Amino acid sequence: MMLKPALLVTAAAAAALAFAPAASAATTSVTIKANVLKPVQLTGGGTMDFGTILTPSSATYSGTFTIAPAASQTGTFCAAGFSCSGTPASALFNIQGTNKTNIGINIPLTVTLTLQNYTGGGTTPTLVLNTTNSLAANNGTGTYTIQLPNSGQPGRDFFLGGAMTVTQATVGGSYAGTFTVTADYN
């Protein structure tokens, strides 16, 4: 008879479990994302060319020479009173990457051109080029954002130009300078 109380306890426990509320289950969803970007490719540059500028013979003069940020120079390049030869040219760039992505492009606002092979005393003479581009108006920072219209080819072309002023204080000779344009995803 000792089994009866143990059997009773077991039956009571089974009955309690049968009437206990079921455990509450919870679920949720997980969103998985991946952003795959093609490498940014920036090509081009080349040479921005102002050609040859012959200054006036007068004692005082000043002229601003402008290279348009475009494929061809349609305006008057040569300042009044100066004579110019050669073909002025802007610098062409192409940028490629992933479609519909924002690319930040950094362009210096000014570039210093130095007189090549200068042998005089003191500081080497310079000219200052104020850059312009076909991306947007000069925003004062040199940082521009564009959205790529496609992936890979053909990418997006843009041009760089600029303006510089030549005065009677400008030392004659060949001037040159370089600058770097950078681009990366924003």
JSON list of C-alpha atoms in Angstrom, two decimals:
[
{"chain": "A", "resi": 1, "resn": "MET", "atom": "CA", "xyz": [0.00, 0.00, 0.00]},
{"chain": "A", "resi": 2, "resn": "MET", "atom": "CA", "xyz": [2.85, 2.28, 0.07]},
{"chain": "A", "resi": 3, "resn": "LEU", "atom": "CA", "xyz": [2.71, 2.53, -3.65]},
{"chain": "A", "resi": 4, "resn": "LYS", "atom": "CA", "xyz": [-0.66, 4.12, -3.58]},
{"chain": "A", "resi": 5, "resn": "PRO", "atom": "CA", "xyz": [0.46, 7.51, -2.22]},
{"chain": "A", "resi": 6, "resn": "ALA", "atom": "CA", "xyz": [3.32, 7.67, -4.75]},
{"chain": "A", "resi": 7, "resn": "LEU", "atom": "CA", "xyz": [0.94, 6.75, -7.54]},
{"chain": "A", "resi": 8, "resn": "LEU", "atom": "CA", "xyz": [-1.48, 9.39, -6.33]},
{"chain": "A", "resi": 9, "resn": "VAL", "atom": "CA", "xyz": [1.24, 12.07, -6.34]},
{"chain": "A", "resi": 10, "resn": "THR", "atom": "CA", "xyz": [2.30, 11.09, -9.86]},
{"chain": "A", "resi": 11, "resn": "ALA", "atom": "CA", "xyz": [-1.28, 11.20, -11.12]},
{"chain": "A", "resi": 12, "resn": "ALA", "atom": "CA", "xyz": [-1.85, 14.57, -9.49]},
{"chain": "A", "resi": 13, "resn": "ALA", "atom": "CA", "xyz": [1.31, 16.00, -11.14]},
{"chain": "A", "resi": 14, "resn": "ALA", "atom": "CA", "xyz": [0.23, 14.69, -14.53]},
{"chain": "A", "resi": 15, "resn": "ALA", "atom": "CA", "xyz": [-3.21, 16.20, -14.12]},
{"chain": "A", "resi": 16, "resn": "ALA", "atom": "CA", "xyz": [-1.71, 19.57, -13.14]},
{"chain": "A", "resi": 17, "resn": "LEU", "atom": "CA", "xyz": [0.46, 19.57, -16.23]},
{"chain": "A", "resi": 18, "resn": "ALA", "atom": "CA", "xyz": [-2.51, 18.77, -18.43]},
{"chain": "A", "resi": 19, "resn": "PHE", "atom": "CA", "xyz": [-4.33, 21.86, -17.24]},
{"chain": "A", "resi": 20, "resn": "ALA", "atom": "CA", "xyz": [-1.33, 24.25, -17.13]},
{"chain": "A", "resi": 21, "resn": "PRO", "atom": "CA", "xyz": [-1.29, 26.99, -19.79]},
{"chain": "A", "resi": 22, "resn": "ALA", "atom": "CA", "xyz": [0.98, 26.23, -22.77]},
{"chain": "A", "resi": 23, "resn": "ALA", "atom": "CA", "xyz": [4.36, 28.02, -22.97]},
{"chain": "A", "resi": 24, "resn": "SER", "atom": "CA", "xyz": [4.14, 31.22, -25.03]},
{"chain": "A", "resi": 25, "resn": "ALA", "atom": "CA", "xyz": [6.36, 31.18, -28.20]},
{"chain": "A", "resi": 26, "resn": "ALA", "atom": "CA", "xyz": [7.78, 34.43, -29.71]},
{"chain": "A", "resi": 27, "resn": "THR", "atom": "CA", "xyz": [9.20, 35.00, -33.16]},
{"chain": "A", "resi": 28, "resn": "THR", "atom": "CA", "xyz": [10.79, 37.90, -34.99]},
{"chain": "A", "resi": 29, "resn": "SER", "atom": "CA", "xyz": [12.31, 38.49, -38.42]},
{"chain": "A", "resi": 30, "resn": "VAL", "atom": "CA", "xyz": [15.85, 39.50, -39.31]},
{"chain": "A", "resi": 31, "resn": "THR", "atom": "CA", "xyz": [16.64, 41.70, -42.32]},
{"chain": "A", "resi": 32, "resn": "ILE", "atom": "CA", "xyz": [19.96, 41.01, -43.99]},
{"chain": "A", "resi": 33, "resn": "LYS", "atom": "CA", "xyz": [21.66, 43.76, -45.98]},
{"chain": "A", "resi": 34, "resn": "ALA", "atom": "CA", "xyz": [24.79, 43.95, -48.08]},
{"chain": "A", "resi": 35, "resn": "ASN", "atom": "CA", "xyz": [26.03, 46.97, -49.99]},
{"chain": "A", "resi": 36, "resn": "VAL", "atom": "CA", "xyz": [28.40, 45.91, -52.77]},
{"chain": "A", "resi": 37, "resn": "LEU", "atom": "CA", "xyz": [30.30, 48.75, -54.42]},
{"chain": "A", "resi": 38, "resn": "LYS", "atom": "CA", "xyz": [32.56, 48.67, -57.43]},
{"chain": "A", "resi": 39, "resn": "PRO", "atom": "CA", "xyz": [35.88, 50.47, -56.93]},
{"chain": "A", "resi": 40, "resn": "VAL", "atom": "CA", "xyz": [35.81, 54.18, -57.77]},
{"chain": "A", "resi": 41, "resn": "GLN", "atom": "CA", "xyz": [37.90, 54.84, -60.87]},
{"chain": "A", "resi": 42, "resn": "LEU", "atom": "CA", "xyz": [39.01, 58.35, -61.72]},
{"chain": "A", "resi": 43, "resn": "THR", "atom": "CA", "xyz": [40.87, 58.69, -65.01]},
{"chain": "A", "resi": 44, "resn": "GLY", "atom": "CA", "xyz": [41.93, 61.52, -67.25]},
{"chain": "A", "resi": 45, "resn": "GLY", "atom": "CA", "xyz": [43.39, 64.80, -66.24]},
{"chain": "A", "resi": 46, "resn": "GLY", "atom": "CA", "xyz": [45.98, 65.37, -68.89]},
{"chain": "A", "resi": 47, "resn": "THR", "atom": "CA", "xyz": [47.14, 68.93, -69.44]},
{"chain": "A", "resi": 48, "resn": "MET", "atom": "CA", "xyz": [45.25, 72.16, -69.00]},
{"chain": "A", "resi": 49, "resn": "ASP", "atom": "CA", "xyz": [46.87, 74.49, -71.54]},
{"chain": "A", "resi": 50, "resn": "PHE", "atom": "CA", "xyz": [46.81, 78.29, -71.76]},
{"chain": "A", "resi": 51, "resn": "GLY", "atom": "CA", "xyz": [49.00, 78.31, -74.86]},
{"chain": "A", "resi": 52, "resn": "THR", "atom": "CA", "xyz": [51.36, 81.25, -75.40]},
{"chain": "A", "resi": 53, "resn": "ILE", "atom": "CA", "xyz": [50.45, 84.70, -74.09]},
{"chain": "A", "resi": 54, "resn": "LEU", "atom": "CA", "xyz": [52.26, 87.73, -75.54]},
{"chain": "A", "resi": 55, "resn": "THR", "atom": "CA", "xyz": [51.98, 90.75, -73.25]},
{"chain": "A", "resi": 56, "resn": "PRO", "atom": "CA", "xyz": [51.29, 94.28, -74.50]},
{"chain": "A", "resi": 57, "resn": "SER", "atom": "CA", "xyz": [54.19, 96.69, -74.95]},
{"chain": "A", "resi": 58, "resn": "SER", "atom": "CA", "xyz": [52.59, 99.30, -72.67]},
{"chain": "A", "resi": 59, "resn": "ALA", "atom": "CA", "xyz": [54.05, 100.01, -69.22]},
{"chain": "A", "resi": 60, "resn": "THR", "atom": "CA", "xyz": [50.99, 98.85, -67.35]},
{"chain": "A", "resi": 61, "resn": "TYR", "atom": "CA", "xyz": [48.61, 96.07, -68.21]},
{"chain": "A", "resi": 62, "resn": "SER", "atom": "CA", "xyz": [46.55, 93.35, -66.65]},
{"chain": "A", "resi": 63, "resn": "GLY", "atom": "CA", "xyz": [44.57, 90.60, -68.28]},
{"chain": "A", "resi": 64, "resn": "THR", "atom": "CA", "xyz": [42.66, 87.60, -67.03]},
{"chain": "A", "resi": 65, "resn": "PHE", "atom": "CA", "xyz": [42.81, 84.44, -69.14]},
{"chain": "A", "resi": 66, "resn": "THR", "atom": "CA", "xyz": [40.08, 81.87, -68.69]},
{"chain": "A", "resi": 67, "resn": "ILE", "atom": "CA", "xyz": [39.90, 78.22, -69.73]},
{"chain": "A", "resi": 68, "resn": "ALA", "atom": "CA", "xyz": [36.25, 77.13, -69.71]},
{"chain": "A", "resi": 69, "resn": "PRO", "atom": "CA", "xyz": [35.51, 73.79, -68.03]},
{"chain": "A", "resi": 70, "resn": "ALA", "atom": "CA", "xyz": [34.22, 72.35, -71.30]},
{"chain": "A", "resi": 71, "resn": "ALA", "atom": "CA", "xyz": [35.28, 70.13, -74.20]},
{"chain": "A", "resi": 72, "resn": "SER", "atom": "CA", "xyz": [35.98, 73.11, -76.45]},
{"chain": "A", "resi": 73, "resn": "GLN", "atom": "CA", "xyz": [36.74, 76.75, -75.82]},
{"chain": "A", "resi": 74, "resn": "THR", "atom": "CA", "xyz": [34.02, 78.80, -77.44]},
{"chain": "A", "resi": 75, "resn": "GLY", "atom": "CA", "xyz": [34.55, 82.17, -75.73]},
{"chain": "A", "resi": 76, "resn": "THR", "atom": "CA", "xyz": [37.25, 84.74, -76.21]},
{"chain": "A", "resi": 77, "resn": "PHE", "atom": "CA", "xyz": [40.27, 83.35, -74.43]},
{"chain": "A", "resi": 78, "resn": "CYS", "atom": "CA", "xyz": [42.78, 86.12, -75.00]},
{"chain": "A", "resi": 79, "resn": "ALA", "atom": "CA", "xyz": [42.46, 89.25, -72.85]},
{"chain": "A", "resi": 80, "resn": "ALA", "atom": "CA", "xyz": [42.17, 92.62, -74.56]},
{"chain": "A", "resi": 81, "resn": "GLY", "atom": "CA", "xyz": [45.54, 94.08, -75.56]},
{"chain": "A", "resi": 82, "resn": "PHE", "atom": "CA", "xyz": [47.33, 90.71, -75.43]},
{"chain": "A", "resi": 83, "resn": "SER", "atom": "CA", "xyz": [48.18, 88.37, -78.32]},
{"chain": "A", "resi": 84, "resn": "CYS", "atom": "CA", "xyz": [47.65, 84.64, -77.83]},
{"chain": "A", "resi": 85, "resn": "SER", "atom": "CA", "xyz": [48.60, 81.56, -79.80]},
{"chain": "A", "resi": 86, "resn": "GLY", "atom": "CA", "xyz": [48.12, 77.86, -79.34]},
{"chain": "A", "resi": 87, "resn": "THR", "atom": "CA", "xyz": [44.97, 75.98, -78.51]},
{"chain": "A", "resi": 88, "resn": "PRO", "atom": "CA", "xyz": [43.65, 76.49, -74.99]},
{"chain": "A", "resi": 89, "resn": "ALA", "atom": "CA", "xyz": [42.40, 73.26, -73.42]},
{"chain": "A", "resi": 90, "resn": "SER", "atom": "CA", "xyz": [40.67, 72.20, -70.22]},
{"chain": "A", "resi": 91, "resn": "ALA", "atom": "CA", "xyz": [41.39, 68.98, -68.34]},
{"chain": "A", "resi": 92, "resn": "LEU", "atom": "CA", "xyz": [38.94, 66.08, -68.89]},
{"chain": "A", "resi": 93, "resn": "PHE", "atom": "CA", "xyz": [38.19, 63.51, -66.19]},
{"chain": "A", "resi": 94, "resn": "ASN", "atom": "CA", "xyz": [36.03, 60.38, -66.15]},
{"chain": "A", "resi": 95, "resn": "ILE", "atom": "CA", "xyz": [34.67, 58.81, -62.99]},
{"chain": "A", "resi": 96, "resn": "GLN", "atom": "CA", "xyz": [33.19, 55.32, -62.70]},
{"chain": "A", "resi": 97, "resn": "GLY", "atom": "CA", "xyz": [31.81, 53.24, -59.87]},
{"chain": "A", "resi": 98, "resn": "THR", "atom": "CA", "xyz": [28.43, 51.83, -58.81]},
{"chain": "A", "resi": 99, "resn": "ASN", "atom": "CA", "xyz": [25.12, 53.07, -60.22]},
{"chain": "A", "resi": 100, "resn": "LYS", "atom": "CA", "xyz": [23.07, 55.51, -58.11]},
{"chain": "A", "resi": 101, "resn": "THR", "atom": "CA", "xyz": [25.82, 56.05, -55.54]},
{"chain": "A", "resi": 102, "resn": "ASN", "atom": "CA", "xyz": [27.03, 59.40, -54.28]},
{"chain": "A", "resi": 103, "resn": "ILE", "atom": "CA", "xyz": [30.64, 60.26, -55.01]},
{"chain": "A", "resi": 104, "resn": "GLY", "atom": "CA", "xyz": [32.51, 63.05, -53.27]},
{"chain": "A", "resi": 105, "resn": "ILE", "atom": "CA", "xyz": [35.04, 64.83, -55.48]},
{"chain": "A", "resi": 106, "resn": "ASN", "atom": "CA", "xyz": [37.72, 67.16, -54.11]},
{"chain": "A", "resi": 107, "resn": "ILE", "atom": "CA", "xyz": [39.22, 69.79, -56.41]},
{"chain": "A", "resi": 108, "resn": "PRO", "atom": "CA", "xyz": [41.64, 72.46, -55.19]},
{"chain": "A", "resi": 109, "resn": "LEU", "atom": "CA", "xyz": [40.23, 75.98, -55.47]},
{"chain": "A", "resi": 110, "resn": "THR", "atom": "CA", "xyz": [43.60, 77.45, -56.42]},
{"chain": "A", "resi": 111, "resn": "VAL", "atom": "CA", "xyz": [46.74, 76.05, -58.00]},
{"chain": "A", "resi": 112, "resn": "THR", "atom": "CA", "xyz": [50.14, 77.74, -58.01]},
{"chain": "A", "resi": 113, "resn": "LEU", "atom": "CA", "xyz": [52.12, 77.68, -61.24]},
{"chain": "A", "resi": 114, "resn": "THR", "atom": "CA", "xyz": [55.85, 78.33, -60.86]},
{"chain": "A", "resi": 115, "resn": "LEU", "atom": "CA", "xyz": [58.28, 79.73, -63.39]},
{"chain": "A", "resi": 116, "resn": "GLN", "atom": "CA", "xyz": [60.29, 76.80, -64.75]},
{"chain": "A", "resi": 117, "resn": "ASN", "atom": "CA", "xyz": [64.09, 76.86, -64.74]},
{"chain": "A", "resi": 118, "resn": "TYR", "atom": "CA", "xyz": [64.19, 80.08, -62.74]},
{"chain": "A", "resi": 119, "resn": "THR", "atom": "CA", "xyz": [67.78, 81.13, -62.01]},
{"chain": "A", "resi": 120, "resn": "GLY", "atom": "CA", "xyz": [67.19, 84.64, -60.64]},
{"chain": "A", "resi": 121, "resn": "GLY", "atom": "CA", "xyz": [67.62, 85.53, -57.01]},
{"chain": "A", "resi": 122, "resn": "GLY", "atom": "CA", "xyz": [64.91, 85.48, -54.38]},
{"chain": "A", "resi": 123, "resn": "THR", "atom": "CA", "xyz": [61.54, 83.78, -54.57]},
{"chain": "A", "resi": 124, "resn": "THR", "atom": "CA", "xyz": [60.59, 81.89, -57.71]},
{"chain": "A", "resi": 125, "resn": "PRO", "atom": "CA", "xyz": [57.88, 83.82, -59.62]},
{"chain": "A", "resi": 126, "resn": "THR", "atom": "CA", "xyz": [54.39, 82.31, -59.63]},
{"chain": "A", "resi": 127, "resn": "LEU", "atom": "CA", "xyz": [50.97, 82.63, -61.21]},
{"chain": "A", "resi": 128, "resn": "VAL", "atom": "CA", "xyz": [47.77, 81.57, -59.43]},
{"chain": "A", "resi": 129, "resn": "LEU", "atom": "CA", "xyz": [45.06, 79.61, -61.21]},
{"chain": "A", "resi": 130, "resn": "ASN", "atom": "CA", "xyz": [41.55, 79.80, -59.73]},
{"chain": "A", "resi": 131, "resn": "THR", "atom": "CA", "xyz": [39.88, 76.55, -60.76]},
{"chain": "A", "resi": 132, "resn": "THR", "atom": "CA", "xyz": [36.42, 76.06, -62.22]},
{"chain": "A", "resi": 133, "resn": "ASN", "atom": "CA", "xyz": [34.68, 72.81, -63.11]},
{"chain": "A", "resi": 134, "resn": "SER", "atom": "CA", "xyz": [31.69, 71.46, -64.98]},
{"chain": "A", "resi": 135, "resn": "LEU", "atom": "CA", "xyz": [30.29, 69.73, -61.86]},
{"chain": "A", "resi": 136, "resn": "ALA", "atom": "CA", "xyz": [28.90, 72.82, -60.15]},
{"chain": "A", "resi": 137, "resn": "ALA", "atom": "CA", "xyz": [29.58, 76.45, -59.42]},
{"chain": "A", "resi": 138, "resn": "ASN", "atom": "CA", "xyz": [32.55, 77.10, -57.16]},
{"chain": "A", "resi": 139, "resn": "ASN", "atom": "CA", "xyz": [31.21, 76.34, -53.70]},
{"chain": "A", "resi": 140, "resn": "GLY", "atom": "CA", "xyz": [34.11, 77.80, -51.76]},
{"chain": "A", "resi": 141, "resn": "THR", "atom": "CA", "xyz": [35.19, 74.41, -50.37]},
{"chain": "A", "resi": 142, "resn": "GLY", "atom": "CA", "xyz": [36.33, 72.48, -53.43]},
{"chain": "A", "resi": 143, "resn": "THR", "atom": "CA", "xyz": [34.22, 69.47, -52.37]},
{"chain": "A", "resi": 144, "resn": "TYR", "atom": "CA", "xyz": [31.43, 68.42, -54.71]},
{"chain": "A", "resi": 145, "resn": "THR", "atom": "CA", "xyz": [28.97, 65.51, -54.61]},
{"chain": "A", "resi": 146, "resn": "ILE", "atom": "CA", "xyz": [27.61, 63.79, -57.71]},
{"chain": "A", "resi": 147, "resn": "GLN", "atom": "CA", "xyz": [25.50, 60.69, -58.23]},
{"chain": "A", "resi": 148, "resn": "LEU", "atom": "CA", "xyz": [26.74, 58.20, -60.78]},
{"chain": "A", "resi": 149, "resn": "PRO", "atom": "CA", "xyz": [24.25, 57.56, -63.61]},
{"chain": "A", "resi": 150, "resn": "ASN", "atom": "CA", "xyz": [25.40, 53.98, -64.24]},
{"chain": "A", "resi": 151, "resn": "SER", "atom": "CA", "xyz": [27.80, 51.27, -63.14]},
{"chain": "A", "resi": 152, "resn": "GLY", "atom": "CA", "xyz": [31.14, 51.04, -64.90]},
{"chain": "A", "resi": 153, "resn": "GLN", "atom": "CA", "xyz": [31.27, 52.40, -68.45]},
{"chain": "A", "resi": 154, "resn": "PRO", "atom": "CA", "xyz": [30.65, 55.05, -69.59]},
{"chain": "A", "resi": 155, "resn": "GLY", "atom": "CA", "xyz": [30.67, 56.68, -66.15]},
{"chain": "A", "resi": 156, "resn": "ARG", "atom": "CA", "xyz": [30.51, 60.44, -65.96]},
{"chain": "A", "resi": 157, "resn": "ASP", "atom": "CA", "xyz": [32.83, 62.97, -67.56]},
{"chain": "A", "resi": 158, "resn": "PHE", "atom": "CA", "xyz": [33.66, 66.34, -66.07]},
{"chain": "A", "resi": 159, "resn": "PHE", "atom": "CA", "xyz": [36.01, 69.13, -67.07]},
{"chain": "A", "resi": 160, "resn": "LEU", "atom": "CA", "xyz": [38.30, 71.43, -65.12]},
{"chain": "A", "resi": 161, "resn": "GLY", "atom": "CA", "xyz": [39.26, 74.88, -66.22]},
{"chain": "A", "resi": 162, "resn": "GLY", "atom": "CA", "xyz": [40.28, 78.06, -64.51]},
{"chain": "A", "resi": 163, "resn": "ALA", "atom": "CA", "xyz": [41.37, 81.64, -64.70]},
{"chain": "A", "resi": 164, "resn": "MET", "atom": "CA", "xyz": [44.67, 83.39, -64.08]},
{"chain": "A", "resi": 165, "resn": "THR", "atom": "CA", "xyz": [45.77, 86.99, -64.31]},
{"chain": "A", "resi": 166, "resn": "VAL", "atom": "CA", "xyz": [48.91, 88.24, -66.03]},
{"chain": "A", "resi": 167, "resn": "THR", "atom": "CA", "xyz": [50.20, 91.75, -65.21]},
{"chain": "A", "resi": 168, "resn": "GLN", "atom": "CA", "xyz": [53.30, 93.81, -65.96]},
{"chain": "A", "resi": 169, "resn": "ALA", "atom": "CA", "xyz": [54.78, 92.32, -62.76]},
{"chain": "A", "resi": 170, "resn": "THR", "atom": "CA", "xyz": [54.57, 88.79, -64.21]},
{"chain": "A", "resi": 171, "resn": "VAL", "atom": "CA", "xyz": [58.06, 87.56, -65.09]},
{"chain": "A", "resi": 172, "resn": "GLY", "atom": "CA", "xyz": [58.25, 86.19, -68.64]},
{"chain": "A", "resi": 173, "resn": "GLY", "atom": "CA", "xyz": [58.83, 82.48, -69.14]},
{"chain": "A", "resi": 174, "resn": "SER", "atom": "CA", "xyz": [57.19, 79.07, -69.00]},
{"chain": "A", "resi": 175, "resn": "TYR", "atom": "CA", "xyz": [55.01, 78.40, -65.94]},
{"chain": "A", "resi": 176, "resn": "ALA", "atom": "CA", "xyz": [53.77, 74.99, -64.79]},
{"chain": "A", "resi": 177, "resn": "GLY", "atom": "CA", "xyz": [51.93, 73.50, -61.85]},
{"chain": "A", "resi": 178, "resn": "THR", "atom": "CA", "xyz": [50.16, 70.31, -60.89]},
{"chain": "A", "resi": 179, "resn": "PHE", "atom": "CA", "xyz": [47.20, 69.52, -58.71]},
{"chain": "A", "resi": 180, "resn": "THR", "atom": "CA", "xyz": [45.42, 66.42, -57.49]},
{"chain": "A", "resi": 181, "resn": "VAL", "atom": "CA", "xyz": [41.73, 65.58, -57.84]},
{"chain": "A", "resi": 182, "resn": "THR", "atom": "CA", "xyz": [40.36, 62.88, -55.52]},
{"chain": "A", "resi": 183, "resn": "ALA", "atom": "CA", "xyz": [37.10, 60.97, -55.58]},
{"chain": "A", "resi": 184, "resn": "ASP", "atom": "CA", "xyz": [35.50, 58.46, -53.19]},
{"chain": "A", "resi": 185, "resn": "TYR", "atom": "CA", "xyz": [32.11, 57.22, -52.08]},
{"chain": "A", "resi": 186, "resn": "ASN", "atom": "CA", "xyz": [30.29, 59.49, -49.62]}
]
